[in-house]
PDB file of C-alpha atoms in Angstrom:
ATOM      1  CA  MET A 834      19.501 -56.275 -91.586  1.00  0.00           C
ATOM      2  CA  LEU A 835      21.870 -55.033 -88.862  1.00  0.00           C
ATOM      3  CA  LYS A 836      25.330 -56.537 -87.986  1.00  0.00           C
ATOM      4  CA  VAL A 837      27.551 -55.209 -85.436  1.00  0.00           C
ATOM      5  CA  SER A 838      31.152 -56.933 -85.095  1.00  0.00           C
ATOM      6  CA  ASN A 839      33.525 -56.502 -82.469  1.00  0.00           C
ATOM      7  CA  LEU A 840      32.695 -52.742 -82.055  1.00  0.00           C
ATOM      8  CA  THR A 841      34.869 -50.680 -79.668  1.00  0.00           C
ATOM      9  CA  LYS A 842      34.598 -47.129 -78.589  1.00  0.00           C
ATOM     10  CA  THR A 843      36.913 -45.256 -76.135  1.00  0.00           C
ATOM     11  CA  TYR A 844      36.108 -41.426 -75.370  1.00  0.00           C
ATOM     12  CA  ALA A 845      38.977 -39.141 -75.448  1.00  0.00           C
ATOM     13  CA  GLY A 846      40.576 -38.898 -72.069  1.00  0.00           C
ATOM     14  CA  ASN A 847      39.505 -42.279 -70.975  1.00  0.00           C
ATOM     15  CA  GLU A 848      41.605 -45.333 -70.645  1.00  0.00           C
ATOM     16  CA  LYS A 849      38.828 -47.663 -70.309  1.00  0.00           C
ATOM     17  CA  SER A 850      36.627 -48.323 -73.273  1.00  0.00           C
ATOM     18  CA  ALA A 851      32.941 -47.422 -73.265  1.00  0.00           C
ATOM     19  CA  ILE A 852      32.096 -50.534 -75.288  1.00  0.00           C
ATOM     20  CA  GLU A 853      34.639 -53.284 -76.050  1.00  0.00           C
ATOM     21  CA  ASN A 854      34.287 -55.985 -78.563  1.00  0.00           C
ATOM     22  CA  VAL A 855      30.311 -55.775 -78.829  1.00  0.00           C
ATOM     23  CA  SER A 856      28.873 -57.915 -81.509  1.00  0.00           C
ATOM     24  CA  PHE A 857      25.421 -58.829 -82.370  1.00  0.00           C
ATOM     25  CA  ASP A 858      22.848 -58.843 -85.204  1.00  0.00           C
ATOM     26  CA  VAL A 859      19.260 -57.722 -85.950  1.00  0.00           C
ATOM     27  CA  ARG A 860      17.547 -60.026 -88.357  1.00  0.00           C
ATOM     28  CA  ASP A 861      14.868 -59.039 -90.933  1.00  0.00           C
ATOM     29  CA  GLY A 862      11.424 -59.454 -89.590  1.00  0.00           C
ATOM     30  CA  GLU A 863      12.294 -59.112 -85.883  1.00  0.00           C
ATOM     31  CA  ILE A 864      12.104 -56.745 -83.095  1.00  0.00           C
ATOM     32  CA  PHE A 865      15.309 -56.880 -81.136  1.00  0.00           C
ATOM     33  CA  GLY A 866      15.392 -55.570 -77.618  1.00  0.00           C
ATOM     34  CA  PHE A 867      18.684 -54.147 -76.370  1.00  0.00           C
ATOM     35  CA  ILE A 868      18.781 -53.666 -72.542  1.00  0.00           C
ATOM     36  CA  GLY A 869      21.341 -53.020 -69.778  1.00  0.00           C
ATOM     37  CA  PRO A 870      21.966 -50.858 -66.708  1.00  0.00           C
ATOM     38  CA  ASN A 871      22.512 -47.454 -66.639  1.00  0.00           C
ATOM     39  CA  GLY A 872      26.048 -46.754 -68.126  1.00  0.00           C
ATOM     40  CA  ALA A 873      26.167 -50.207 -69.517  1.00  0.00           C
ATOM     41  CA  GLY A 874      27.160 -48.729 -73.176  1.00  0.00           C
ATOM     42  CA  LYS A 875      23.640 -48.817 -74.781  1.00  0.00           C
ATOM     43  CA  SER A 876      23.601 -45.194 -75.750  1.00  0.00           C
ATOM     44  CA  THR A 877      27.344 -45.362 -76.995  1.00  0.00           C
ATOM     45  CA  THR A 878      26.431 -48.352 -79.219  1.00  0.00           C
ATOM     46  CA  ILE A 879      23.279 -46.793 -80.577  1.00  0.00           C
ATOM     47  CA  LYS A 880      25.209 -43.468 -81.252  1.00  0.00           C
ATOM     48  CA  CYS A 881      28.053 -45.707 -83.214  1.00  0.00           C
ATOM     49  CA  ILE A 882      25.211 -47.538 -85.157  1.00  0.00           C
ATOM     50  CA  THR A 883      23.553 -44.157 -86.376  1.00  0.00           C
ATOM     51  CA  GLY A 884      26.743 -42.627 -87.310  1.00  0.00           C
ATOM     52  CA  ILE A 885      26.635 -40.002 -84.631  1.00  0.00           C
ATOM     53  CA  LEU A 886      29.873 -41.273 -83.041  1.00  0.00           C
ATOM     54  CA  ASN A 887      33.021 -42.626 -84.757  1.00  0.00           C
ATOM     55  CA  PHE A 888      34.687 -45.707 -83.155  1.00  0.00           C
ATOM     56  CA  GLU A 889      38.158 -47.169 -83.106  1.00  0.00           C
ATOM     57  CA  SER A 890      37.683 -50.697 -84.237  1.00  0.00           C
ATOM     58  CA  GLY A 891      35.035 -53.094 -85.254  1.00  0.00           C
ATOM     59  CA  SER A 892      32.486 -52.872 -87.977  1.00  0.00           C
ATOM     60  CA  ILE A 893      28.787 -51.938 -88.467  1.00  0.00           C
ATOM     61  CA  GLU A 894      26.731 -52.890 -91.546  1.00  0.00           C
ATOM     62  CA  ILE A 895      23.047 -51.892 -92.249  1.00  0.00           C
ATOM     63  CA  ASP A 896      21.561 -54.049 -95.098  1.00  0.00           C
ATOM     64  CA  GLY A 897      25.033 -54.501 -96.196  1.00  0.00           C
ATOM     65  CA  ASN A 898      26.295 -51.078 -96.119  1.00  0.00           C
ATOM     66  CA  ASP A 899      29.182 -50.323 -93.991  1.00  0.00           C
ATOM     67  CA  ILE A 900      28.451 -47.328 -91.904  1.00  0.00           C
ATOM     68  CA  ARG A 901      31.831 -45.944 -92.561  1.00  0.00           C
ATOM     69  CA  ALA A 902      32.531 -46.907 -96.194  1.00  0.00           C
ATOM     70  CA  ASN A 903      28.961 -46.013 -97.293  1.00  0.00           C
ATOM     71  CA  ALA A 904      27.519 -43.791 -94.647  1.00  0.00           C
ATOM     72  CA  ILE A 905      24.729 -42.006 -96.641  1.00  0.00           C
ATOM     73  CA  ALA A 906      23.326 -45.260 -98.089  1.00  0.00           C
ATOM     74  CA  ALA A 907      23.274 -46.766 -94.581  1.00  0.00           C
ATOM     75  CA  LYS A 908      21.824 -43.771 -92.812  1.00  0.00           C
ATOM     76  CA  ARG A 909      18.993 -43.620 -95.402  1.00  0.00           C
ATOM     77  CA  LEU A 910      17.690 -46.932 -94.171  1.00  0.00           C
ATOM     78  CA  VAL A 911      17.580 -45.867 -90.560  1.00  0.00           C
ATOM     79  CA  GLY A 912      14.573 -44.107 -88.700  1.00  0.00           C
ATOM     80  CA  TYR A 913      16.184 -42.901 -85.206  1.00  0.00           C
ATOM     81  CA  VAL A 914      14.294 -41.874 -82.214  1.00  0.00           C
ATOM     82  CA  SER A 915      16.684 -40.777 -79.652  1.00  0.00           C
ATOM     83  CA  ASP A 916      16.153 -40.645 -75.804  1.00  0.00           C
ATOM     84  CA  ASN A 917      16.356 -36.966 -75.751  1.00  0.00           C
ATOM     85  CA  HIS A 918      14.122 -35.346 -78.461  1.00  0.00           C
ATOM     86  CA  ILE A 919      16.181 -32.518 -79.918  1.00  0.00           C
ATOM     87  CA  ILE A 920      13.784 -30.987 -82.541  1.00  0.00           C
ATOM     88  CA  TYR A 921      13.797 -27.395 -83.802  1.00  0.00           C
ATOM     89  CA  ASP A 922      11.358 -25.506 -81.691  1.00  0.00           C
ATOM     90  CA  LYS A 923      11.058 -22.594 -83.873  1.00  0.00           C
ATOM     91  CA  LEU A 924       9.269 -24.700 -86.479  1.00  0.00           C
ATOM     92  CA  THR A 925       5.837 -25.825 -86.704  1.00  0.00           C
ATOM     93  CA  GLY A 926       5.064 -29.552 -86.451  1.00  0.00           C
ATOM     94  CA  ILE A 927       4.287 -29.640 -90.154  1.00  0.00           C
ATOM     95  CA  GLU A 928       7.379 -27.689 -91.040  1.00  0.00           C
ATOM     96  CA  PHE A 929       9.398 -30.015 -89.140  1.00  0.00           C
ATOM     97  CA  VAL A 930       7.867 -33.175 -90.615  1.00  0.00           C
ATOM     98  CA  ASN A 931       8.084 -31.684 -94.229  1.00  0.00           C
ATOM     99  CA  PHE A 932      11.859 -30.849 -93.617  1.00  0.00           C
ATOM    100  CA  MET A 933      12.422 -34.531 -92.616  1.00  0.00           C
ATOM    101  CA  CYS A 934      10.548 -35.717 -95.746  1.00  0.00           C
ATOM    102  CA  ASP A 935      12.573 -33.359 -97.839  1.00  0.00           C
ATOM    103  CA  MET A 936      15.716 -34.754 -96.399  1.00  0.00           C
ATOM    104  CA  PHE A 937      14.873 -38.157 -97.315  1.00  0.00           C
ATOM    105  CA  GLY A 938      13.215 -37.579-100.579  1.00  0.00           C
ATOM    106  CA  VAL A 939       9.666 -38.704 -99.564  1.00  0.00           C
ATOM    107  CA  ASP A 940       7.235 -37.940-102.626  1.00  0.00           C
ATOM    108  CA  PRO A 941       4.113 -35.711-101.838  1.00  0.00           C
ATOM    109  CA  THR A 942       1.793 -38.815-102.325  1.00  0.00           C
ATOM    110  CA  SER A 943       3.584 -40.984 -99.816  1.00  0.00           C
ATOM    111  CA  ARG A 944       4.276 -38.027 -97.655  1.00  0.00           C
ATOM    112  CA  LYS A 945       0.514 -37.284 -97.173  1.00  0.00           C
ATOM    113  CA  GLU A 946      -0.576 -41.060 -96.765  1.00  0.00           C
ATOM    114  CA  ARG A 947       2.029 -41.540 -93.998  1.00  0.00           C
ATOM    115  CA  LEU A 948       1.420 -38.225 -92.289  1.00  0.00           C
ATOM    116  CA  ASP A 949      -2.256 -39.084 -92.005  1.00  0.00           C
ATOM    117  CA  LYS A 950      -1.715 -42.276 -90.723  1.00  0.00           C
ATOM    118  CA  TYR A 951       0.729 -41.093 -88.013  1.00  0.00           C
ATOM    119  CA  LEU A 952      -1.122 -38.165 -86.916  1.00  0.00           C
ATOM    120  CA  ASN A 953      -4.214 -40.121 -86.651  1.00  0.00           C
ATOM    121  CA  CYS A 954      -2.242 -42.815 -84.615  1.00  0.00           C
ATOM    122  CA  PHE A 955      -0.652 -40.406 -82.315  1.00  0.00           C
ATOM    123  CA  GLU A 956      -3.722 -37.920 -81.977  1.00  0.00           C
ATOM    124  CA  LEU A 957      -1.569 -34.890 -83.024  1.00  0.00           C
ATOM    125  CA  THR A 958      -3.786 -33.899 -86.028  1.00  0.00           C
ATOM    126  CA  LYS A 959      -5.145 -30.672 -84.368  1.00  0.00           C
ATOM    127  CA  ALA A 960      -1.700 -29.547 -83.312  1.00  0.00           C
ATOM    128  CA  ILE A 961       0.508 -30.321 -86.434  1.00  0.00           C
ATOM    129  CA  GLY A 962       0.348 -26.579 -87.377  1.00  0.00           C
ATOM    130  CA  ASP A 963       1.390 -25.192 -84.064  1.00  0.00           C
ATOM    131  CA  PRO A 964       4.922 -24.134 -83.109  1.00  0.00           C
ATOM    132  CA  ILE A 965       6.786 -27.042 -81.680  1.00  0.00           C
ATOM    133  CA  LYS A 966       7.764 -24.809 -78.498  1.00  0.00           C
ATOM    134  CA  SER A 967       4.179 -24.901 -77.554  1.00  0.00           C
ATOM    135  CA  TYR A 968       4.083 -28.630 -77.341  1.00  0.00           C
ATOM    136  CA  SER A 969       4.018 -30.792 -74.138  1.00  0.00           C
ATOM    137  CA  HIS A 970       6.918 -33.267 -73.494  1.00  0.00           C
ATOM    138  CA  GLY A 971       4.547 -35.989 -74.913  1.00  0.00           C
ATOM    139  CA  MET A 972       3.535 -34.059 -77.913  1.00  0.00           C
ATOM    140  CA  LYS A 973       7.281 -33.525 -78.835  1.00  0.00           C
ATOM    141  CA  GLN A 974       8.084 -37.165 -78.296  1.00  0.00           C
ATOM    142  CA  LYS A 975       5.136 -38.058 -80.707  1.00  0.00           C
ATOM    143  CA  LEU A 976       6.528 -35.635 -83.434  1.00  0.00           C
ATOM    144  CA  ASN A 977      10.001 -36.960 -83.065  1.00  0.00           C
ATOM    145  CA  ILE A 978       8.662 -40.555 -83.695  1.00  0.00           C
ATOM    146  CA  ILE A 979       6.808 -39.224 -86.725  1.00  0.00           C
ATOM    147  CA  GLY A 980       9.598 -37.467 -88.209  1.00  0.00           C
ATOM    148  CA  ALA A 981      11.919 -40.697 -87.669  1.00  0.00           C
ATOM    149  CA  LEU A 982       9.425 -43.032 -89.371  1.00  0.00           C
ATOM    150  CA  ILE A 983       8.007 -40.790 -92.224  1.00  0.00           C
ATOM    151  CA  HIS A 984      10.392 -41.908 -94.737  1.00  0.00           C
ATOM    152  CA  ASN A 985       9.500 -45.569 -94.031  1.00  0.00           C
ATOM    153  CA  PRO A 986      13.128 -46.729 -93.308  1.00  0.00           C
ATOM    154  CA  LYS A 987      13.795 -50.406 -93.159  1.00  0.00           C
ATOM    155  CA  ILE A 988      15.277 -50.566 -89.656  1.00  0.00           C
ATOM    156  CA  TRP A 989      13.777 -48.485 -86.598  1.00  0.00           C
ATOM    157  CA  ILE A 990      16.297 -47.732 -83.941  1.00  0.00           C
ATOM    158  CA  LEU A 991      14.172 -46.682 -80.993  1.00  0.00           C
ATOM    159  CA  ASP A 992      15.794 -45.547 -77.892  1.00  0.00           C
ATOM    160  CA  GLU A 993      13.307 -45.433 -74.918  1.00  0.00           C
ATOM    161  CA  PRO A 994      10.595 -44.347 -77.504  1.00  0.00           C
ATOM    162  CA  LEU A 995       7.593 -44.849 -74.864  1.00  0.00           C
ATOM    163  CA  LEU A 996       8.833 -42.224 -72.327  1.00  0.00           C
ATOM    164  CA  GLY A 997       6.153 -39.262 -72.268  1.00  0.00           C
ATOM    165  CA  LEU A 998       3.744 -41.266 -74.409  1.00  0.00           C
ATOM    166  CA  ASP A 999       0.212 -41.647 -73.010  1.00  0.00           C
ATOM    167  CA  PRO A1000      -1.143 -45.144 -72.970  1.00  0.00           C
ATOM    168  CA  LYS A1001      -3.107 -45.087 -76.127  1.00  0.00           C
ATOM    169  CA  SER A1002       0.079 -43.828 -77.929  1.00  0.00           C
ATOM    170  CA  SER A1003       2.159 -46.370 -76.394  1.00  0.00           C
ATOM    171  CA  TYR A1004      -0.026 -49.156 -77.619  1.00  0.00           C
ATOM    172  CA  ASN A1005      -0.217 -47.840 -80.931  1.00  0.00           C
ATOM    173  CA  LEU A1006       3.531 -47.507 -81.480  1.00  0.00           C
ATOM    174  CA  LYS A1007       4.101 -51.132 -80.251  1.00  0.00           C
ATOM    175  CA  GLN A1008       1.557 -52.069 -82.946  1.00  0.00           C
ATOM    176  CA  LEU A1009       3.368 -50.164 -85.578  1.00  0.00           C
ATOM    177  CA  MET A1010       6.504 -51.861 -84.368  1.00  0.00           C
ATOM    178  CA  ARG A1011       5.166 -55.411 -84.977  1.00  0.00           C
ATOM    179  CA  GLU A1012       3.699 -54.382 -88.330  1.00  0.00           C
ATOM    180  CA  HIS A1013       7.059 -53.139 -89.298  1.00  0.00           C
ATOM    181  CA  ALA A1014       8.676 -56.219 -88.506  1.00  0.00           C
ATOM    182  CA  GLN A1015       6.033 -58.494 -90.138  1.00  0.00           C
ATOM    183  CA  ALA A1016       6.489 -56.660 -93.331  1.00  0.00           C
ATOM    184  CA  GLY A1017      10.116 -58.088 -93.392  1.00  0.00           C
ATOM    185  CA  ASN A1018      11.937 -54.995 -91.783  1.00  0.00           C
ATOM    186  CA  SER A1019      13.721 -54.722 -88.438  1.00  0.00           C
ATOM    187  CA  VAL A1020      13.151 -52.882 -85.096  1.00  0.00           C
ATOM    188  CA  PHE A1021      16.044 -52.166 -82.627  1.00  0.00           C
ATOM    189  CA  PHE A1022      14.382 -51.302 -79.489  1.00  0.00           C
ATOM    190  CA  SER A1023      16.150 -50.104 -76.244  1.00  0.00           C
ATOM    191  CA  SER A1024      14.364 -49.711 -73.062  1.00  0.00           C
ATOM    192  CA  HIS A1025      14.453 -49.967 -69.269  1.00  0.00           C
ATOM    193  CA  MET A1026      10.720 -51.406 -69.346  1.00  0.00           C
ATOM    194  CA  LEU A1027      11.863 -55.003 -69.266  1.00  0.00           C
ATOM    195  CA  GLU A1028       8.157 -56.470 -69.153  1.00  0.00           C
ATOM    196  CA  ILE A1029       7.567 -54.452 -72.379  1.00  0.00           C
ATOM    197  CA  VAL A1030      10.588 -55.684 -73.980  1.00  0.00           C
ATOM    198  CA  GLU A1031       9.764 -59.179 -73.228  1.00  0.00           C
ATOM    199  CA  LYS A1032       6.295 -58.866 -74.670  1.00  0.00           C
ATOM    200  CA  VAL A1033       7.057 -57.046 -77.710  1.00  0.00           C
ATOM    201  CA  CYS A1034      10.546 -58.289 -78.629  1.00  0.00           C
ATOM    202  CA  ASP A1035      11.629 -61.638 -80.479  1.00  0.00           C
ATOM    203  CA  ARG A1036      15.166 -61.696 -79.373  1.00  0.00           C
ATOM    204  CA  VAL A1037      17.087 -59.606 -76.504  1.00  0.00           C
ATOM    205  CA  GLY A1038      20.801 -58.575 -76.165  1.00  0.00           C
ATOM    206  CA  ILE A1039      22.056 -57.529 -72.741  1.00  0.00           C
ATOM    207  CA  ILE A1040      25.122 -55.381 -72.333  1.00  0.00           C
ATOM    208  CA  ASP A1041      26.855 -54.643 -69.235  1.00  0.00           C
ATOM    209  CA  HIS A1042      30.213 -52.777 -68.378  1.00  0.00           C
ATOM    210  CA  GLY A1043      30.358 -52.258 -72.142  1.00  0.00           C
ATOM    211  CA  LYS A1044      30.532 -55.780 -73.036  1.00  0.00           C
ATOM    212  CA  MET A1045      27.903 -58.086 -74.676  1.00  0.00           C
ATOM    213  CA  ILE A1046      26.911 -60.423 -71.987  1.00  0.00           C
ATOM    214  CA  THR A1047      24.387 -62.528 -73.890  1.00  0.00           C
ATOM    215  CA  CYS A1048      21.634 -62.712 -76.849  1.00  0.00           C
ATOM    216  CA  CYS A1049      18.815 -65.080 -76.384  1.00  0.00           C
ATOM    217  CA  SER A1050      15.209 -65.651 -77.878  1.00  0.00           C
ATOM    218  CA  VAL A1051      12.454 -64.519 -75.610  1.00  0.00           C
ATOM    219  CA  ALA A1052      10.579 -67.694 -76.564  1.00  0.00           C
ATOM    220  CA  ASP A1053      13.637 -69.607 -74.925  1.00  0.00           C
ATOM    221  CA  LEU A1054      13.015 -67.919 -71.696  1.00  0.00           C
ATOM    222  CA  GLN A1055       9.476 -69.537 -71.433  1.00  0.00           C
ATOM    223  CA  ASN A1056      10.527 -72.932 -72.270  1.00  0.00           C
ATOM    224  CA  SER A1057      10.359 -75.958 -69.833  1.00  0.00           C
ATOM    225  CA  GLU A1058      13.993 -76.037 -69.090  1.00  0.00           C
ATOM    226  CA  ILE A1059      14.580 -72.415 -68.064  1.00  0.00           C
ATOM    227  CA  LYS A1060      11.123 -71.073 -66.783  1.00  0.00           C
ATOM    228  CA  THR A1061      12.312 -67.623 -66.095  1.00  0.00           C
ATOM    229  CA  SER A1062      11.259 -63.967 -66.922  1.00  0.00           C
ATOM    230  CA  LEU A1063      13.436 -61.474 -68.844  1.00  0.00           C
ATOM    231  CA  GLU A1064      13.457 -59.391 -65.651  1.00  0.00           C
ATOM    232  CA  ASP A1065      14.890 -62.324 -63.496  1.00  0.00           C
ATOM    233  CA  LEU A1066      17.562 -63.076 -66.105  1.00  0.00           C
ATOM    234  CA  PHE A1067      18.632 -59.503 -66.326  1.00  0.00           C
ATOM    235  CA  LEU A1068      19.040 -59.065 -62.601  1.00  0.00           C
ATOM    236  CA  SER A1069      20.848 -62.423 -62.369  1.00  0.00           C
ATOM    237  CA  ILE A1070      23.176 -61.705 -65.064  1.00  0.00           C
ATOM    238  CA  THR A1071      23.936 -58.139 -64.220  1.00  0.00           C
ATOM    239  CA  SER A1072      24.195 -58.983 -60.408  1.00  0.00           C
ATOM    240  CA  LYS A1073      26.855 -61.477 -61.211  1.00  0.00           C
ATOM    241  CA  ASN A1074      28.693 -59.251 -63.430  1.00  0.00           C
ATOM    242  CA  VAL A1075      28.737 -56.538 -60.539  1.00  0.00           C
ATOM    243  CA  GLU A1076      30.066 -59.092 -58.195  1.00  0.00           C
ATOM    244  CA  ASN A1077      32.885 -60.060 -60.614  1.00  0.00           C
ATOM    245  CA  GLN A1078      33.712 -56.315 -61.122  1.00  0.00           C
ATOM    246  CA  VAL A1079      34.013 -55.711 -57.553  1.00  0.00           C
ATOM    247  CA  GLU A1080      36.070 -58.924 -56.881  1.00  0.00           C
ATOM    248  CA  LYS A1081      38.247 -57.807 -59.827  1.00  0.00           C
ATOM    249  CA  ASN A1082      38.723 -54.174 -58.294  1.00  0.00           C
ATOM    250  CA  GLU A1083      39.545 -55.700 -54.823  1.00  0.00           C
ATOM    251  CA  ASP A1084      42.123 -57.768 -56.241  1.00  0.00           C
ATOM    252  CA  ASN A1085      43.712 -54.967 -58.488  1.00  0.00           C
ATOM    253  CA  ASN A1086      43.646 -52.820 -55.345  1.00  0.00           C
ATOM    254  CA  PHE A1087      45.436 -55.408 -53.094  1.00  0.00           C
ATOM    255  CA  ASP A1088      47.981 -56.034 -55.976  1.00  0.00           C
ATOM    256  CA  LEU A1089      48.847 -52.370 -56.235  1.00  0.00           C
ATOM    257  CA  ILE A1090      49.029 -51.836 -52.410  1.00  0.00           C
ATOM    258  CA  THR A1091      51.455 -54.938 -52.372  1.00  0.00           C
ATOM    259  CA  ASP A1092      53.501 -53.580 -55.262  1.00  0.00           C
ATOM    260  CA  LYS A1093      53.804 -50.110 -53.488  1.00  0.00           C
ATOM    261  CA  ASN A1094      55.090 -51.769 -50.452  1.00  0.00           C
ATOM    262  CA  SER A1095      57.451 -54.066 -52.547  1.00  0.00           C
ATOM    263  CA  ASP A1096      61.045 -53.338 -53.298  1.00  0.00           C
ATOM    264  CA  LYS A1097      60.309 -54.978 -56.770  1.00  0.00           C
ATOM    265  CA  PHE A1098      57.538 -52.914 -58.242  1.00  0.00           C
ATOM    266  CA  ASP A1099      56.378 -54.734 -61.372  1.00  0.00           C
ATOM    267  CA  LEU A1100      55.540 -52.346 -64.268  1.00  0.00           C
ATOM    268  CA  GLY A1101      54.510 -55.150 -66.345  1.00  0.00           C
ATOM    269  CA  ASN A1102      51.682 -56.118 -64.195  1.00  0.00           C
ATOM    270  CA  ASP A1103      50.790 -52.453 -63.665  1.00  0.00           C
ATOM    271  CA  THR A1104      50.516 -52.113 -67.524  1.00  0.00           C
ATOM    272  CA  ASP A1105      48.536 -55.182 -67.748  1.00  0.00           C
ATOM    273  CA  ARG A1106      45.874 -53.943 -65.091  1.00  0.00           C
ATOM    274  CA  LYS A1107      45.543 -50.825 -67.189  1.00  0.00           C
ATOM    275  CA  GLY A1108      44.618 -52.770 -70.289  1.00  0.00           C
ATOM    276  CA  GLU A1109      41.843 -54.725 -68.417  1.00  0.00           C
TER     277      GLU A1109
END
């Protein structure tokens, strides 16, 4: 469903890439968890996948559609819930949903059926006609989710979708995620809630310092040989990665000091360090 290959993105003015050679796939019929520390490159990766950000190298395919070569077709297959629900406050809830339906060409019958389903699921029926500016944080998150899912996209890209939701709505969303995957579709789920990721996901990918560290099956974590939790695995991997980065930085700082005090300043080595 989703294939990311050697994805690299560097922001203007920065020498170091935000993400570098990131590769993974999200298969049909699965929920894929995408986790990493703050600043690891999760949001950058997601914004590249959804076409919000351009990137220097690599490729992204959504159900065979290249995000660059066939952007419209690729984006029509995606339902994206961002981690900061930016929606049109001057509209009412129903106006916003109808706008999203019009954008994706949802027919009137499907529109009504799906809207009734999601309004009941997230208990938003009474407020759907009210101005969005009157909504609470949690209500805006619910509306954001409805707007992303209303066109029944093949892949859901969910970035911290549970933030602000009450327990019942959180439970219902997790049920919807599983139903969507069981229907042969895919869910890409990014969250810091590792216990939930472990419970709902089939596979997980861990990113740190802009690089993909590992992808593994959640089922493998409970086998007789590994016997570890996702949280333990995450902390172990990211802690080692931090230690390696510190050692690397200390080595580079030592080399730089040595070079500055040497009569033979090696520009070649300095160039190598900048490329690391």
